[in-house]
Short mmCIF file of N, CA and C in Angstrom, two decimals:
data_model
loop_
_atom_site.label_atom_id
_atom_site.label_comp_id
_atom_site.label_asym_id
_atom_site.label_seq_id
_atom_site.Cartn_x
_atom_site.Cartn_y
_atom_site.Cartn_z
N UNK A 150 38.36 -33.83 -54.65
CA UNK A 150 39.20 -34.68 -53.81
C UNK A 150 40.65 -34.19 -53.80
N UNK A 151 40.96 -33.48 -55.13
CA UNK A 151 42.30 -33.30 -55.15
C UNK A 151 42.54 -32.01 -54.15
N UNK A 152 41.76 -30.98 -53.93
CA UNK A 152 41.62 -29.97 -53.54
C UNK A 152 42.28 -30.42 -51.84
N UNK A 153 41.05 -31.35 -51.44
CA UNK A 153 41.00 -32.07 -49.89
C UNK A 153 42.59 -32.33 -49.47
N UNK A 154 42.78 -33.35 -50.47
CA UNK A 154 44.43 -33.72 -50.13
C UNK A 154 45.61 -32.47 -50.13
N UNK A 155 45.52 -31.69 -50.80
CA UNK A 155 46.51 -30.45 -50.49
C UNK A 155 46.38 -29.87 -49.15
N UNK A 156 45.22 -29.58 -49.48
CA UNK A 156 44.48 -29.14 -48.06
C UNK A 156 45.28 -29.95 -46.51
N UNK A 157 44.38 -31.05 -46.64
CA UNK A 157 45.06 -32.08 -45.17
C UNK A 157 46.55 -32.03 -45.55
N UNK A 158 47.64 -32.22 -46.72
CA UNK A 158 49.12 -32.20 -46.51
C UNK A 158 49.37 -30.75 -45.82
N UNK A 159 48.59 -29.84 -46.24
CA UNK A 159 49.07 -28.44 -45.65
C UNK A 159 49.18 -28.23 -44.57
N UNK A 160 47.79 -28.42 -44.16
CA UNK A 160 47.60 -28.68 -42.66
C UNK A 160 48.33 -29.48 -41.76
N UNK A 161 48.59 -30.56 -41.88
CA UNK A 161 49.66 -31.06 -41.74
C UNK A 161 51.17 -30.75 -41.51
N UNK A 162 51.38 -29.81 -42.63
CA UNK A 162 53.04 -29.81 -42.44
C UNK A 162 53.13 -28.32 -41.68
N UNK A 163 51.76 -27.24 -41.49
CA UNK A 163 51.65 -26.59 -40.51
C UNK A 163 52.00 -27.21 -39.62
N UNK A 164 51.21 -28.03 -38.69
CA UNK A 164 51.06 -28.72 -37.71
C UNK A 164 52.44 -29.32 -36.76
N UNK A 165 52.89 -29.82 -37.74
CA UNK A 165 54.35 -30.16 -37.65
C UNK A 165 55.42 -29.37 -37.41
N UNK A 166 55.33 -27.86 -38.43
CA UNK A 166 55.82 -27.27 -38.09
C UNK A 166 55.82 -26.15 -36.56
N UNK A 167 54.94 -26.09 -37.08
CA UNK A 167 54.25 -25.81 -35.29
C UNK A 167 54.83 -26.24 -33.83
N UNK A 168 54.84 -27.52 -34.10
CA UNK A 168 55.41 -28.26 -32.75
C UNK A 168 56.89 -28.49 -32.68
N UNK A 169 57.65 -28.15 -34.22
CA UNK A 169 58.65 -27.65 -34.17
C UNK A 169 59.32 -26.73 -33.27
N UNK A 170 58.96 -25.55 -33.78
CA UNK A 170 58.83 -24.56 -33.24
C UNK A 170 58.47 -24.21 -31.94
N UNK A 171 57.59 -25.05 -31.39
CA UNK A 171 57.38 -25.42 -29.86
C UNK A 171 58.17 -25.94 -28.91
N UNK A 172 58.75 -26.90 -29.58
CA UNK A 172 60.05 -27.78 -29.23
C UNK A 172 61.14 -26.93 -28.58
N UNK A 173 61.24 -26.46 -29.88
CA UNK A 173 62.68 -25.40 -30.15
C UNK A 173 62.81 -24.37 -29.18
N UNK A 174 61.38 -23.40 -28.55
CA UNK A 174 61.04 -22.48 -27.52
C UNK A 174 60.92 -22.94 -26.35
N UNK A 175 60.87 -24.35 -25.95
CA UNK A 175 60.99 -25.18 -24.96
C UNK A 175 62.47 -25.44 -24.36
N UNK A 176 63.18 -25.76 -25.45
CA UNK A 176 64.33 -25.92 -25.34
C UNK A 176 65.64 -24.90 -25.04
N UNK A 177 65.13 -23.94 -25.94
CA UNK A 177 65.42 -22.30 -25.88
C UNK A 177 65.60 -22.27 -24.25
N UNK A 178 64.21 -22.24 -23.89
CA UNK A 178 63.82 -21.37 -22.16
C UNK A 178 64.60 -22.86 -21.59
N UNK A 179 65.06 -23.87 -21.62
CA UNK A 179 65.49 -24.77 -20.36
C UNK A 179 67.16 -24.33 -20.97
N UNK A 180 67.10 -24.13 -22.37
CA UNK A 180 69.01 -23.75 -21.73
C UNK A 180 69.34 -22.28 -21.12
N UNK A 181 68.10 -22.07 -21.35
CA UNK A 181 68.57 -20.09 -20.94
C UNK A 181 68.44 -20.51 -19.04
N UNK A 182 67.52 -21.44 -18.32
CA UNK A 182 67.51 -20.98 -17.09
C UNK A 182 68.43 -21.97 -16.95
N UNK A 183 69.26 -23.22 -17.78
CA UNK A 183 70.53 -23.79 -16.84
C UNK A 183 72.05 -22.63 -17.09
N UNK A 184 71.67 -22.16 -17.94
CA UNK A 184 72.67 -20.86 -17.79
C UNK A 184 73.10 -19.88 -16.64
N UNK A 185 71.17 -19.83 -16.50
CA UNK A 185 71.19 -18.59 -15.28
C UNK A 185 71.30 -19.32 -14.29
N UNK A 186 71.06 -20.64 -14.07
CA UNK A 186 71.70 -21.14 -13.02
C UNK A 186 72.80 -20.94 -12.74
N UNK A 187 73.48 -21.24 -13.36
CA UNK A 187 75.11 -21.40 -13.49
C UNK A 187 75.68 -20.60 -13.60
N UNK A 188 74.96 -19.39 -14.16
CA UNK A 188 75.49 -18.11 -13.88
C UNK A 188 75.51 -17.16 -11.89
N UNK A 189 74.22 -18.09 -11.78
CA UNK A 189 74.09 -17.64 -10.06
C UNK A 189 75.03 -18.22 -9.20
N UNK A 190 75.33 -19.82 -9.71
CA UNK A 190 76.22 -20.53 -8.86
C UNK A 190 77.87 -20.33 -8.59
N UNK A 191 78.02 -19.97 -9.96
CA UNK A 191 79.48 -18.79 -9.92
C UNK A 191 79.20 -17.68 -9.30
N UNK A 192 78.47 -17.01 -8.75
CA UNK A 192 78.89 -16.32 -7.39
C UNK A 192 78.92 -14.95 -8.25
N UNK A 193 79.00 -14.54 -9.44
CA UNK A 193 79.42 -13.24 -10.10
C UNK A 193 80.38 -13.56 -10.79
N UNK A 194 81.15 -14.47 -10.66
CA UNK A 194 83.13 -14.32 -11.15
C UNK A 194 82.55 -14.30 -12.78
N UNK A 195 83.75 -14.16 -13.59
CA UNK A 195 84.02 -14.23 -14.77
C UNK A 195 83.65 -15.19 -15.39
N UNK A 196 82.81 -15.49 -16.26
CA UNK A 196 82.08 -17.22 -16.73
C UNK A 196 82.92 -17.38 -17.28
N UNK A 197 83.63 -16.83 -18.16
CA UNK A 197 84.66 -16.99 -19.38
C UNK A 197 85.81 -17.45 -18.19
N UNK A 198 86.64 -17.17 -17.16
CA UNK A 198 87.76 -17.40 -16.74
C UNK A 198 87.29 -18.22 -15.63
N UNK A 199 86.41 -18.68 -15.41
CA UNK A 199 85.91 -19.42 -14.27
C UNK A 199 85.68 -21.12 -15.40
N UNK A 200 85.13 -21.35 -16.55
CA UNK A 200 85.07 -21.96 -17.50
C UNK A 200 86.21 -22.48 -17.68
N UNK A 201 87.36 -21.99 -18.29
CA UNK A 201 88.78 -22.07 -18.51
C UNK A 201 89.18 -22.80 -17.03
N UNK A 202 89.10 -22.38 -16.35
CA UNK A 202 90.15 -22.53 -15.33
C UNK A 202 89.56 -24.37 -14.71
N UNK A 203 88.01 -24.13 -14.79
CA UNK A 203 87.89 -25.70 -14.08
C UNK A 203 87.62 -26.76 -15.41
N UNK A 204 88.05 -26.62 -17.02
CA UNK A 204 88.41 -27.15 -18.04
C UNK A 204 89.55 -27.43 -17.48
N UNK A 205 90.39 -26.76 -17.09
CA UNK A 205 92.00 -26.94 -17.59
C UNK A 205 91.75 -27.83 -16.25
N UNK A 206 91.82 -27.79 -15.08
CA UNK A 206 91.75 -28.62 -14.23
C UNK A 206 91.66 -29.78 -14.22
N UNK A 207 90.15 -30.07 -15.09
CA UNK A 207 89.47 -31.39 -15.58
C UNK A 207 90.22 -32.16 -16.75
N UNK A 208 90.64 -31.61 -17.45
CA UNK A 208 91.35 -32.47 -18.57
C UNK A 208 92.32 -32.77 -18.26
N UNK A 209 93.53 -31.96 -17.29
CA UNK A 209 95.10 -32.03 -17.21
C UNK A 209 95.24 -33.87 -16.69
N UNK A 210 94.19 -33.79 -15.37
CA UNK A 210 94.29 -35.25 -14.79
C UNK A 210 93.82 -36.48 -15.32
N UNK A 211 93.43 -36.31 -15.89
CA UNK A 211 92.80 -37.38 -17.26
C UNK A 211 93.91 -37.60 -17.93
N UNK A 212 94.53 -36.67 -18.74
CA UNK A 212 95.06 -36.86 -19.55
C UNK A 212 96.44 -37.35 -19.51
N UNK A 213 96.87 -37.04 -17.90
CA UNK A 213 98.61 -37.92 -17.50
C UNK A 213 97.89 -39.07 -16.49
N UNK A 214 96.63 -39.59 -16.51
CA UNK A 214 96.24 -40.83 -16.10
C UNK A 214 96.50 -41.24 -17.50
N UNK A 215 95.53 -41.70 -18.67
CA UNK A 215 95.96 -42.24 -19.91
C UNK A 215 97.41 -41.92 -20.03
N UNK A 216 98.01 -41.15 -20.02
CA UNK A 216 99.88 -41.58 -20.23
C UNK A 216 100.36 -42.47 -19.34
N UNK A 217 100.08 -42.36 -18.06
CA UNK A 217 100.66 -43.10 -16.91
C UNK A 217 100.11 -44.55 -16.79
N UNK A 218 99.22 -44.95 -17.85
CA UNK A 218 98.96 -46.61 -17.53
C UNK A 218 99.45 -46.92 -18.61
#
């Protein structure tokens, strides 16, 4: 019996791990194609200076709304 129970925990934390790992390769491939999306939708430009530039955009007006009320 004692044998059985190692056995089924093993199996088990295979199992688990498994779908881990499944998860994780799932998740992997949906950020890699919203990347390449987003990499197509920028047109070619610079991700790095195209990034920056509509950050700085997005925060500046936010941030002298909260001063200005």
């Amino acid at each position: 019996m004692n044998n059985d129970a190692v056995l089924t925990k093993a199996l088990n934390e295979i199992a688990r791990l498994e779908l881990i790992n499944f998860r994780q390769a799932v998740a992997i491939e949906q950020l890699q194609n919203e990347i390449s999306i987003r990499d197509q939708m920028k047109g070619g430009q610079n991700v790095n200076d195209t990034t920056n530039t509509s950050t700085e955009h997005e925060q500046k007006p936010s941030v002298s709304e909260e001063h200005n009320d």
